GROMACS .gro file of C-alpha atoms in nm:
model
  500
    1MET     CA    1   0.683  -2.080   2.701
    2SER     CA    2   0.934  -2.346   2.591
    3LEU     CA    3   0.984  -2.207   2.238
    4ALA     CA    4   1.277  -1.990   2.130
    5VAL     CA    5   1.393  -1.857   1.794
    6THR     CA    6   1.746  -1.759   1.687
    7LEU     CA    7   1.876  -1.646   1.350
    8SER     CA    8   2.168  -1.770   1.140
    9ARG     CA    9   2.261  -1.793   0.772
   10ALA     CA   10   2.324  -2.081   0.535
   11GLN     CA   11   2.591  -2.099   0.268
   12GLU     CA   12   2.448  -2.110  -0.085
   13GLY     CA   13   2.693  -1.965  -0.333
   14VAL     CA   14   2.743  -1.605  -0.224
   15ALA     CA   15   2.375  -1.553  -0.138
   16ALA     CA   16   2.388  -1.646   0.237
   17PRO     CA   17   2.010  -1.698   0.283
   18GLN     CA   18   1.867  -1.645   0.630
   19VAL     CA   19   1.789  -1.950   0.842
   20MET     CA   20   1.548  -1.932   1.137
   21VAL     CA   21   1.643  -2.178   1.413
   22GLU     CA   22   1.328  -2.271   1.609
   23VAL     CA   23   1.376  -2.473   1.928
   24HIS     CA   24   1.089  -2.634   2.121
   25LEU     CA   25   1.108  -2.826   2.450
   26SER     CA   26   0.831  -3.076   2.517
   27GLY     CA   27   0.749  -3.374   2.737
   28GLY     CA   28   0.830  -3.732   2.646
   29LEU     CA   29   1.144  -3.936   2.634
   30PRO     CA   30   1.456  -3.713   2.641
   31GLY     CA   31   1.620  -3.673   2.303
   32THR     CA   32   1.712  -3.421   2.036
   33ASN     CA   33   1.576  -3.415   1.683
   34ILE     CA   34   1.691  -3.170   1.411
   35VAL     CA   35   1.459  -3.121   1.112
   36GLY     CA   36   1.466  -2.887   0.812
   37LEU     CA   37   1.673  -3.074   0.551
   38PRO     CA   38   1.995  -3.099   0.758
   39GLU     CA   39   2.293  -3.280   0.612
   40ALA     CA   40   2.523  -3.508   0.812
   41ALA     CA   41   2.734  -3.233   0.974
   42VAL     CA   42   2.418  -3.050   1.089
   43ARG     CA   43   2.255  -3.366   1.227
   44GLU     CA   44   2.569  -3.433   1.429
   45ALA     CA   45   2.529  -3.089   1.590
   46ARG     CA   46   2.298  -3.242   1.852
   47ASP     CA   47   2.593  -3.424   2.010
   48ARG     CA   48   2.835  -3.131   1.978
   49VAL     CA   49   2.583  -2.888   2.123
   50ARG     CA   50   2.482  -3.115   2.413
   51VAL     CA   51   2.838  -3.172   2.531
   52ALA     CA   52   2.935  -2.806   2.475
   53ILE     CA   53   2.641  -2.685   2.687
   54GLN     CA   54   2.730  -2.929   2.966
   55ASN     CA   55   3.098  -2.825   2.959
   56THR     CA   56   2.994  -2.459   2.980
   57ALA     CA   57   2.826  -2.519   3.318
   58PHE     CA   58   2.475  -2.493   3.179
   59GLU     CA   59   2.209  -2.762   3.206
   60TYR     CA   60   2.104  -2.951   2.895
   61PRO     CA   61   1.723  -2.996   2.910
   62ASN     CA   62   1.612  -3.341   3.020
   63ARG     CA   63   1.319  -3.315   2.779
   64ARG     CA   64   1.229  -3.374   2.419
   65VAL     CA   65   1.418  -3.112   2.211
   66THR     CA   66   1.299  -3.036   1.859
   67VAL     CA   67   1.510  -2.807   1.642
   68ASN     CA   68   1.360  -2.680   1.315
   69LEU     CA   69   1.580  -2.508   1.058
   70ALA     CA   70   1.355  -2.295   0.837
   71PRO     CA   71   1.299  -2.268   0.546
   72ALA     CA   72   1.268  -2.645   0.532
   73GLU     CA   73   1.341  -2.678   0.159
   74LEU     CA   74   1.686  -2.511   0.186
   75PRO     CA   75   1.971  -2.764   0.233
   76LYS     CA   76   2.183  -2.693   0.540
   77ASP     CA   77   2.537  -2.817   0.580
   78GLY     CA   78   2.843  -2.759   0.798
   79GLY     CA   79   2.880  -2.666   1.163
   80ARG     CA   80   2.784  -2.300   1.116
   81PHE     CA   81   2.449  -2.345   1.298
   82ASP     CA   82   2.594  -2.488   1.622
   83LEU     CA   83   2.601  -2.158   1.811
   84ALA     CA   84   2.249  -2.060   1.706
   85ILE     CA   85   2.114  -2.405   1.803
   86ALA     CA   86   2.285  -2.397   2.143
   87LEU     CA   87   2.153  -2.049   2.223
   88GLY     CA   88   1.805  -2.150   2.111
   89ILE     CA   89   1.809  -2.449   2.349
   90LEU     CA   90   1.932  -2.236   2.639
   91ALA     CA   91   1.674  -1.965   2.567
   92ALA     CA   92   1.392  -2.219   2.542
   93GLY     CA   93   1.499  -2.349   2.885
   94ASN     CA   94   1.506  -1.994   3.028
   95GLN     CA   95   1.881  -2.007   3.094
   96VAL     CA   96   1.950  -1.698   2.879
   97PRO     CA   97   1.704  -1.412   2.809
   98ARG     CA   98   1.504  -1.450   2.488
   99GLU     CA   99   1.470  -1.078   2.428
  100ARG     CA  100   1.847  -1.038   2.380
  101LEU     CA  101   1.828  -1.272   2.081
  102ASP     CA  102   1.612  -1.029   1.885
  103ASN     CA  103   1.775  -0.862   1.585
  104CYS     CA  104   2.091  -1.073   1.624
  105GLU     CA  105   2.241  -1.344   1.405
  106PHE     CA  106   2.484  -1.611   1.519
  107LEU     CA  107   2.747  -1.807   1.328
  108GLY     CA  108   3.000  -2.054   1.461
  109GLU     CA  109   3.089  -2.417   1.515
  110LEU     CA  110   3.116  -2.549   1.871
  111ALA     CA  111   3.397  -2.761   2.007
  112LEU     CA  112   3.309  -3.013   2.280
  113SER     CA  113   3.473  -2.779   2.530
  114GLY     CA  114   3.235  -2.499   2.434
  115ALA     CA  115   3.498  -2.308   2.236
  116LEU     CA  116   3.397  -2.145   1.909
  117ARG     CA  117   3.563  -2.247   1.584
  118GLY     CA  118   3.569  -2.045   1.265
  119VAL     CA  119   3.345  -2.126   0.968
  120SER     CA  120   3.362  -2.047   0.596
  121GLY     CA  121   3.135  -1.804   0.414
  122VAL     CA  122   3.122  -1.548   0.697
  123LEU     CA  123   3.173  -1.242   0.476
  124PRO     CA  124   2.861  -1.293   0.256
  125ALA     CA  125   2.657  -1.354   0.571
  126LEU     CA  126   2.781  -1.030   0.726
  127MET     CA  127   2.701  -0.835   0.411
  128ARG     CA  128   2.342  -0.964   0.411
  129ALA     CA  129   2.301  -0.903   0.784
  130ARG     CA  130   2.431  -0.548   0.744
  131ALA     CA  131   2.167  -0.484   0.479
  132ARG     CA  132   1.900  -0.598   0.729
  133GLY     CA  133   2.046  -0.382   1.008
  134ARG     CA  134   2.126  -0.678   1.235
  135ARG     CA  135   2.410  -0.748   1.475
  136VAL     CA  136   2.616  -1.063   1.414
  137VAL     CA  137   2.819  -1.271   1.658
  138VAL     CA  138   3.104  -1.469   1.500
  139PRO     CA  139   3.401  -1.671   1.628
  140ARG     CA  140   3.724  -1.484   1.694
  141ALA     CA  141   3.884  -1.697   1.422
  142ASN     CA  142   3.672  -1.500   1.172
  143ALA     CA  143   3.750  -1.159   1.326
  144ALA     CA  144   3.996  -1.050   1.056
  145GLU     CA  145   3.745  -1.131   0.785
  146ALA     CA  146   3.465  -0.955   0.972
  147ALA     CA  147   3.677  -0.643   1.013
  148LEU     CA  148   3.673  -0.582   0.636
  149ILE     CA  149   3.315  -0.447   0.659
  150SER     CA  150   3.374  -0.122   0.840
  151ASP     CA  151   3.008  -0.031   0.902
  152ALA     CA  152   2.878  -0.374   1.009
  153ASP     CA  153   2.768  -0.436   1.369
  154VAL     CA  154   2.981  -0.741   1.457
  155ARG     CA  155   3.088  -0.896   1.786
  156VAL     CA  156   3.350  -1.169   1.824
  157ALA     CA  157   3.369  -1.439   2.092
  158ASP     CA  158   3.596  -1.726   2.188
  159SER     CA  159   3.339  -1.955   2.348
  160LEU     CA  160   2.974  -2.027   2.414
  161ALA     CA  161   3.025  -1.908   2.773
  162GLU     CA  162   3.129  -1.561   2.653
  163VAL     CA  163   2.823  -1.531   2.428
  164CYS     CA  164   2.593  -1.640   2.711
  165GLY     CA  165   2.758  -1.390   2.948
  166TRP     CA  166   2.699  -1.117   2.690
  167LEU     CA  167   2.332  -1.215   2.655
  168CYS     CA  168   2.291  -1.216   3.032
  169GLY     CA  169   2.456  -0.873   3.059
  170THR     CA  170   2.751  -0.985   3.274
  171GLN     CA  171   3.020  -0.913   3.014
  172ASP     CA  172   3.072  -0.739   2.682
  173LEU     CA  173   3.182  -0.882   2.348
  174PRO     CA  174   3.443  -0.679   2.156
  175ALA     CA  175   3.412  -0.568   1.796
  176PRO     CA  176   3.684  -0.689   1.558
  177ALA     CA  177   3.986  -0.464   1.515
  178ALA     CA  178   3.960  -0.242   1.208
  179ALA     CA  179   4.130  -0.368   0.895
  180PRO     CA  180   4.447  -0.177   0.799
  181ALA     CA  181   4.399   0.096   0.542
  182ASN     CA  182   4.577  -0.022   0.229
  183ASP     CA  183   4.391   0.125  -0.065
  184ASP     CA  184   4.661   0.084  -0.325
  185VAL     CA  185   4.867  -0.235  -0.324
  186ALA     CA  186   4.928  -0.238  -0.700
  187GLY     CA  187   5.275  -0.093  -0.658
  188ASP     CA  188   5.388  -0.397  -0.458
  189GLY     CA  189   5.351  -0.640  -0.749
  190PRO     CA  190   5.549  -0.702  -1.069
  191ASP     CA  191   5.631  -0.379  -1.254
  192LEU     CA  192   5.584  -0.322  -1.627
  193ARG     CA  193   5.927  -0.155  -1.633
  194ASP     CA  194   6.080  -0.504  -1.619
  195VAL     CA  195   5.956  -0.573  -1.975
  196ARG     CA  196   6.200  -0.457  -2.244
  197GLY     CA  197   6.072  -0.359  -2.586
  198GLN     CA  198   5.743  -0.517  -2.701
  199ARG     CA  199   5.585  -0.177  -2.773
  200HIS     CA  200   5.295  -0.331  -2.963
  201ALA     CA  201   5.217  -0.580  -2.685
  202ARG     CA  202   5.250  -0.312  -2.416
  203ARG     CA  203   5.004  -0.095  -2.608
  204ALA     CA  204   4.754  -0.382  -2.628
  205LEU     CA  205   4.799  -0.445  -2.254
  206GLU     CA  206   4.723  -0.080  -2.180
  207ILE     CA  207   4.410  -0.088  -2.397
  208ALA     CA  208   4.295  -0.409  -2.226
  209ALA     CA  209   4.342  -0.249  -1.883
  210ALA     CA  210   4.168   0.075  -1.979
  211GLY     CA  211   3.860  -0.092  -2.124
  212GLY     CA  212   3.843  -0.425  -1.937
  213HIS     CA  213   3.892  -0.619  -2.262
  214HIS     CA  214   4.006  -0.979  -2.304
  215LEU     CA  215   4.353  -1.031  -2.451
  216LEU     CA  216   4.539  -1.307  -2.638
  217LEU     CA  217   4.920  -1.299  -2.662
  218VAL     CA  218   5.077  -1.504  -2.942
  219GLY     CA  219   5.449  -1.559  -2.973
  220PRO     CA  220   5.739  -1.805  -2.950
  221PRO     CA  221   5.868  -1.930  -2.613
  222GLY     CA  222   6.057  -1.688  -2.394
  223THR     CA  223   5.938  -1.360  -2.546
  224GLY     CA  224   5.766  -1.224  -2.234
  225LYS     CA  225   5.402  -1.331  -2.271
  226THR     CA  226   5.375  -1.446  -1.910
  227MET     CA  227   5.564  -1.138  -1.786
  228LEU     CA  228   5.316  -0.911  -1.960
  229ALA     CA  229   5.015  -1.099  -1.824
  230GLU     CA  230   5.148  -1.092  -1.466
  231ARG     CA  231   5.184  -0.714  -1.487
  232LEU     CA  232   4.826  -0.646  -1.597
  233PRO     CA  233   4.687  -0.628  -1.237
  234GLY     CA  234   4.948  -0.363  -1.159
  235ILE     CA  235   4.812  -0.122  -1.421
  236LEU     CA  236   4.445  -0.183  -1.348
  237PRO     CA  237   4.256   0.072  -1.136
  238PRO     CA  238   4.240  -0.019  -0.764
  239LEU     CA  239   3.937  -0.210  -0.645
  240SER     CA  240   3.655  -0.010  -0.492
  241GLU     CA  241   3.542  -0.121  -0.146
  242THR     CA  242   3.233  -0.290  -0.292
  243GLU     CA  243   3.439  -0.477  -0.552
  244ALA     CA  244   3.695  -0.580  -0.291
  245LEU     CA  245   3.422  -0.714  -0.061
  246GLU     CA  246   3.269  -0.913  -0.348
  247THR     CA  247   3.609  -1.063  -0.427
  248CYS     CA  248   3.675  -1.153  -0.064
  249ALA     CA  249   3.324  -1.300  -0.033
  250VAL     CA  250   3.408  -1.552  -0.304
  251LEU     CA  251   3.729  -1.644  -0.120
  252SER     CA  252   3.532  -1.683   0.202
  253VAL     CA  253   3.278  -1.916   0.041
  254ALA     CA  254   3.564  -2.120  -0.106
  255GLY     CA  255   3.708  -2.163   0.243
  256ARG     CA  256   4.027  -1.973   0.157
  257ALA     CA  257   4.201  -1.732   0.391
  258VAL     CA  258   4.152  -1.364   0.319
  259GLU     CA  259   4.481  -1.174   0.342
  260VAL     CA  260   4.372  -0.865   0.532
  261GLY     CA  261   4.675  -0.660   0.423
  262GLU     CA  262   4.605  -0.730   0.055
  263TRP     CA  263   4.228  -0.744   0.041
  264ARG     CA  264   4.216  -0.453  -0.208
  265ARG     CA  265   4.453  -0.627  -0.450
  266ARG     CA  266   4.302  -0.751  -0.775
  267PRO     CA  267   4.317  -1.132  -0.794
  268PHE     CA  268   4.539  -1.303  -1.049
  269ARG     CA  269   4.457  -1.669  -1.115
  270SER     CA  270   4.672  -1.890  -1.338
  271PRO     CA  271   4.540  -2.248  -1.347
  272HIS     CA  272   4.753  -2.520  -1.506
  273HIS     CA  273   4.648  -2.644  -1.850
  274THR     CA  274   4.557  -2.984  -1.698
  275ALA     CA  275   4.273  -2.820  -1.497
  276SER     CA  276   3.928  -2.971  -1.548
  277GLY     CA  277   3.610  -2.789  -1.640
  278VAL     CA  278   3.484  -2.821  -1.282
  279ALA     CA  279   3.808  -2.665  -1.154
  280LEU     CA  280   3.744  -2.364  -1.378
  281VAL     CA  281   3.371  -2.304  -1.330
  282GLY     CA  282   3.321  -2.464  -0.988
  283GLY     CA  283   3.110  -2.756  -0.877
  284GLY     CA  284   3.094  -3.051  -0.641
  285SER     CA  285   2.805  -3.206  -0.454
  286GLN     CA  286   2.810  -2.888  -0.242
  287PRO     CA  287   2.895  -2.633  -0.514
  288ARG     CA  288   3.215  -2.436  -0.460
  289PRO     CA  289   3.350  -2.152  -0.675
  290GLY     CA  290   3.606  -2.234  -0.943
  291GLU     CA  291   3.897  -2.041  -1.088
  292ILE     CA  292   3.681  -1.804  -1.291
  293SER     CA  293   3.495  -1.694  -0.976
  294LEU     CA  294   3.816  -1.670  -0.773
  295ALA     CA  295   3.932  -1.430  -1.048
  296HIS     CA  296   3.621  -1.209  -0.998
  297HIS     CA  297   3.716  -0.841  -1.059
  298GLY     CA  298   4.065  -0.961  -1.150
  299VAL     CA  299   4.261  -1.148  -1.415
  300LEU     CA  300   4.233  -1.510  -1.528
  301PHE     CA  301   4.552  -1.607  -1.709
  302LEU     CA  302   4.550  -1.919  -1.928
  303ASP     CA  303   4.903  -1.998  -2.037
  304GLU     CA  304   4.955  -2.247  -2.323
  305LEU     CA  305   4.594  -2.198  -2.429
  306PRO     CA  306   4.578  -2.475  -2.696
  307GLU     CA  307   4.704  -2.729  -2.439
  308PHE     CA  308   4.382  -2.693  -2.240
  309SER     CA  309   4.114  -2.948  -2.320
  310ARG     CA  310   3.872  -2.807  -2.577
  311HIS     CA  311   3.580  -2.903  -2.349
  312VAL     CA  312   3.740  -2.704  -2.067
  313LEU     CA  313   3.784  -2.396  -2.286
  314GLU     CA  314   3.425  -2.409  -2.409
  315VAL     CA  315   3.289  -2.369  -2.055
  316LEU     CA  316   3.434  -2.015  -2.058
  317ARG     CA  317   3.206  -1.894  -2.335
  318GLU     CA  318   2.897  -1.812  -2.129
  319PRO     CA  319   3.077  -1.654  -1.829
  320LEU     CA  320   3.272  -1.429  -2.067
  321GLU     CA  321   2.942  -1.281  -2.182
  322SER     CA  322   2.728  -1.289  -1.865
  323GLY     CA  323   2.981  -1.223  -1.587
  324SER     CA  324   2.839  -1.503  -1.371
  325ILE     CA  325   2.819  -1.880  -1.362
  326VAL     CA  326   2.531  -2.102  -1.247
  327VAL     CA  327   2.647  -2.437  -1.108
  328SER     CA  328   2.358  -2.686  -1.111
  329ARG     CA  329   2.360  -3.020  -0.935
  330ALA     CA  330   2.085  -3.271  -0.867
  331ALA     CA  331   2.024  -3.145  -0.513
  332ARG     CA  332   2.100  -2.773  -0.540
  333GLN     CA  333   2.191  -2.482  -0.762
  334SER     CA  334   2.435  -2.201  -0.684
  335THR     CA  335   2.524  -1.882  -0.867
  336PHE     CA  336   2.876  -1.742  -0.843
  337PRO     CA  337   3.005  -1.409  -0.983
  338ALA     CA  338   3.261  -1.441  -1.263
  339GLN     CA  339   3.331  -1.092  -1.393
  340PHE     CA  340   3.694  -1.154  -1.482
  341GLN     CA  341   3.934  -1.031  -1.747
  342LEU     CA  342   4.073  -1.314  -1.959
  343VAL     CA  343   4.436  -1.304  -2.067
  344ALA     CA  344   4.560  -1.604  -2.267
  345ALA     CA  345   4.897  -1.692  -2.417
  346MET     CA  346   4.990  -1.940  -2.688
  347ASN     CA  347   5.267  -2.031  -2.927
  348PRO     CA  348   5.211  -1.977  -3.301
  349CYS     CA  349   5.261  -2.350  -3.374
  350PRO     CA  350   5.330  -2.678  -3.189
  351CYS     CA  351   5.708  -2.622  -3.182
  352GLY     CA  352   5.661  -2.254  -3.106
  353TYR     CA  353   5.880  -2.107  -3.382
  354ALA     CA  354   5.647  -2.041  -3.675
  355GLY     CA  355   5.757  -1.722  -3.849
  356ASP     CA  356   6.099  -1.725  -3.680
  357PRO     CA  357   6.350  -1.552  -3.915
  358ARG     CA  358   6.606  -1.825  -3.840
  359GLY     CA  359   6.377  -2.083  -3.997
  360ARG     CA  360   6.372  -2.314  -3.694
  361CYS     CA  361   6.008  -2.417  -3.741
  362ARG     CA  362   5.956  -2.762  -3.892
  363CYS     CA  363   5.577  -2.780  -3.847
  364THR     CA  364   5.365  -2.854  -4.153
  365PRO     CA  365   5.069  -2.631  -4.240
  366ASP     CA  366   4.834  -2.913  -4.134
  367GLN     CA  367   5.002  -2.938  -3.793
  368ILE     CA  368   4.977  -2.563  -3.743
  369GLN     CA  369   4.611  -2.567  -3.846
  370ARG     CA  370   4.528  -2.853  -3.606
  371TYR     CA  371   4.714  -2.677  -3.326
  372ARG     CA  372   4.526  -2.351  -3.371
  373GLY     CA  373   4.202  -2.540  -3.434
  374LYS     CA  374   4.200  -2.651  -3.071
  375ILE     CA  375   4.063  -2.306  -2.994
  376SER     CA  376   3.709  -2.272  -3.125
  377GLY     CA  377   3.589  -1.980  -3.334
  378PRO     CA  378   3.318  -1.879  -3.083
  379LEU     CA  379   3.577  -1.851  -2.806
  380LEU     CA  380   3.817  -1.647  -3.022
  381ASP     CA  381   3.523  -1.426  -3.120
  382ARG     CA  382   3.490  -1.327  -2.754
  383ILE     CA  383   3.854  -1.218  -2.724
  384ASP     CA  384   3.881  -0.850  -2.808
  385LEU     CA  385   4.256  -0.812  -2.861
  386CYS     CA  386   4.500  -1.052  -3.024
  387VAL     CA  387   4.861  -0.935  -3.046
  388ASP     CA  388   5.194  -1.082  -3.156
  389VAL     CA  389   5.478  -1.094  -2.903
  390PRO     CA  390   5.785  -1.144  -3.125
  391ARG     CA  391   6.136  -1.233  -3.018
  392GLN     CA  392   6.341  -0.926  -2.922
  393PRO     CA  393   6.704  -0.874  -3.031
  394LEU     CA  394   6.947  -0.957  -2.753
  395SER     CA  395   7.104  -0.613  -2.795
  396GLU     CA  396   6.775  -0.452  -2.693
  397LEU     CA  397   6.752  -0.660  -2.376
  398GLY     CA  398   7.082  -0.525  -2.247
  399ALA     CA  399   7.043  -0.169  -2.369
  400ALA     CA  400   6.950   0.125  -2.149
  401ARG     CA  401   6.578   0.172  -2.091
  402GLY     CA  402   6.413   0.409  -2.333
  403GLU     CA  403   6.116   0.641  -2.312
  404HIS     CA  404   5.880   0.361  -2.409
  405ASP     CA  405   5.992   0.135  -2.122
  406GLU     CA  406   5.746   0.295  -1.881
  407ASP     CA  407   5.677   0.167  -1.534
  408SER     CA  408   5.338   0.043  -1.414
  409ALA     CA  409   5.258   0.364  -1.223
  410THR     CA  410   5.288   0.578  -1.536
  411VAL     CA  411   5.071   0.348  -1.744
  412ARG     CA  412   4.819   0.307  -1.461
  413ALA     CA  413   4.770   0.684  -1.447
  414ARG     CA  414   4.660   0.688  -1.813
  415VAL     CA  415   4.444   0.379  -1.759
  416MET     CA  416   4.264   0.534  -1.462
  417LYS     CA  417   4.200   0.855  -1.658
  418ALA     CA  418   4.046   0.656  -1.945
  419ARG     CA  419   3.844   0.443  -1.702
  420HIS     CA  420   3.716   0.756  -1.531
  421GLN     CA  421   3.588   0.889  -1.865
  422ALA     CA  422   3.404   0.560  -1.929
  423LEU     CA  423   3.252   0.564  -1.581
  424GLN     CA  424   3.139   0.924  -1.624
  425ARG     CA  425   2.984   0.840  -1.958
  426ALA     CA  426   2.817   0.502  -1.894
  427GLY     CA  427   2.883   0.407  -1.533
  428ARG     CA  428   3.087   0.099  -1.631
  429SER     CA  429   3.392  -0.004  -1.830
  430ASN     CA  430   3.377   0.003  -2.209
  431ALA     CA  431   3.385  -0.377  -2.230
  432GLU     CA  432   3.056  -0.391  -2.035
  433ILE     CA  433   2.845  -0.134  -2.219
  434ASN     CA  434   2.532  -0.272  -2.384
  435ALA     CA  435   2.408  -0.229  -2.740
  436ARG     CA  436   2.202   0.082  -2.669
  437GLU     CA  437   2.494   0.253  -2.494
  438LEU     CA  438   2.717   0.143  -2.781
  439GLU     CA  439   2.500   0.332  -3.030
  440ARG     CA  440   2.511   0.641  -2.810
  441ASP     CA  441   2.881   0.640  -2.714
  442CYS     CA  442   3.037   0.501  -3.035
  443ALA     CA  443   2.885   0.732  -3.291
  444LEU     CA  444   3.043   0.720  -3.637
  445ALA     CA  445   3.039   0.980  -3.910
  446PRO     CA  446   2.889   0.855  -4.240
  447ALA     CA  447   3.228   0.823  -4.409
  448GLU     CA  448   3.379   0.631  -4.114
  449ARG     CA  449   3.077   0.403  -4.091
  450THR     CA  450   3.098   0.314  -4.461
  451TRP     CA  451   3.470   0.243  -4.433
  452PHE     CA  452   3.425   0.041  -4.110
  453GLU     CA  453   3.141  -0.173  -4.247
  454GLY     CA  454   3.343  -0.244  -4.561
  455ALA     CA  455   3.642  -0.355  -4.353
  456LEU     CA  456   3.423  -0.584  -4.143
  457GLU     CA  457   3.275  -0.736  -4.456
  458ARG     CA  458   3.617  -0.806  -4.606
  459LEU     CA  459   3.739  -0.964  -4.281
  460GLY     CA  460   3.422  -1.172  -4.245
  461LEU     CA  461   3.365  -1.069  -3.883
  462SER     CA  462   3.050  -1.155  -3.689
  463ALA     CA  463   2.797  -0.921  -3.530
  464ARG     CA  464   2.959  -0.991  -3.192
  465ALA     CA  465   3.299  -0.893  -3.335
  466TYR     CA  466   3.140  -0.574  -3.474
  467HIS     CA  467   3.024  -0.469  -3.128
  468ARG     CA  468   3.346  -0.575  -2.957
  469THR     CA  469   3.559  -0.386  -3.210
  470LEU     CA  470   3.357  -0.070  -3.148
  471ARG     CA  471   3.411  -0.110  -2.771
  472VAL     CA  472   3.787  -0.141  -2.824
  473ALA     CA  473   3.782   0.165  -3.051
  474ARG     CA  474   3.595   0.355  -2.780
  475THR     CA  475   3.870   0.265  -2.532
  476ILE     CA  476   4.140   0.376  -2.777
  477ALA     CA  477   3.960   0.708  -2.819
  478ASP     CA  478   3.944   0.749  -2.439
  479LEU     CA  479   4.318   0.691  -2.414
  480ASP     CA  480   4.359   0.946  -2.695
  481GLY     CA  481   4.179   1.218  -2.501
  482GLY     CA  482   3.818   1.102  -2.501
  483ALA     CA  483   3.685   1.222  -2.837
  484ALA     CA  484   3.304   1.226  -2.858
  485SER     CA  485   3.300   1.042  -3.192
  486LEU     CA  486   3.532   0.769  -3.315
  487ALA     CA  487   3.786   0.857  -3.581
  488ARG     CA  488   3.912   0.623  -3.852
  489VAL     CA  489   4.247   0.590  -3.675
  490HIS     CA  490   4.071   0.450  -3.367
  491LEU     CA  491   3.873   0.203  -3.576
  492ALA     CA  492   4.178   0.093  -3.773
  493GLU     CA  493   4.380   0.020  -3.459
  494ALA     CA  494   4.089  -0.175  -3.310
  495LEU     CA  495   4.052  -0.381  -3.627
  496GLN     CA  496   4.418  -0.481  -3.635
  497TYR     CA  497   4.369  -0.665  -3.306
  498ARG     CA  498   4.115  -0.902  -3.469
  499ARG     CA  499   4.391  -1.090  -3.659
  500PHE     CA  500   4.244  -1.433  -3.577
   0.00000   0.00000   0.00000
């Protein structure tokens, strides 16, 4: 029989759908035809594969070769199918055994010499193959990435000849070397001990870390807003293996190198304020993840928030609520994860010195209003904590560190304890609990509820702000020992962070 089937995987967001490569040899004029919605790079595989097979001392069939990439309606792009196509042609011509292809998937681009080159999006493909209980053969260039999945059945190869030797039973393919154990890399980053003073801002940063809440820092230039934001990943709980793999999968799809020694580090993304909406949410004719997806399970820091285009800021509204982003184009649609923690920083006015005791601000009320009006109400409504970062006296900067100048390790211990309580109670962080869980976990006594509803009415807050304030209060209570019901002191502190 001159029909052979191999398996591979396409790249569609982080989904990695399976692709069945069917190869048929028939009579007629010699030639190769690839069908199944291939794009230019896939159509060109016929030349790469032919020359690679010939340079590997195998015989390219002098027959009509038809390659079908199924499912036909799924767009296929890149050189990731080269290895699977080459093995299918060799198996259809009885040059390698067909039975060894069963329950195996193949990824890799072929050089004309027959060498294997690395491809992007390997990690999502390995995760899906592991779920199906299949073995995967990948190029050695992707070995470090493949090693991150400890329980996956992976083999690495340098060339088509090595893979064919393995299929024929004349040689073995090694598994990738295990990734180094580095479960806690938070201590290697910027330390919160470097920040002097700013007790109120440090408290808000701790609450944001404990509950996974979004944070806005407002203050004049040079007061430490960026320093505080950069130290948030260092006080967040370490990534679980599942979270770390999801984060690395986004990097893999984006074609970025995965640093094996730091793969458990929470990402910190800080795009410039000239970034476009596509740069933030992702896009392109072949959709790629943007900054919000690259910050998945980490921190997205937007410095100089009002300097961003208002259109760019508005694209954040849906991902802040849903934790994912759907990028739709005329030809295809891709879904990327975007469960990030937003930290933004801004000046109080265009010159940056509104409220300065030295009276340096010369901005008119209209200028200040226009400056702050660049940030829409719906976006501000989704930010849980807004805190002032005032200028510190120079004497405090040079003074000895006090008891409140804690390091990141000390704060992280309290954050992890509060996070553990939330996970025990609801299985997720407080910022992610739904309305039903909110009613169960944020119970209020009648007197507290009356006081809280009156405060909300006076402040004119929305229903979304009501729920978000309760979530912040729940986090404050967890940091305060995990009381079953919320006290007025927890509600009052949560309300003071809704100053905008």
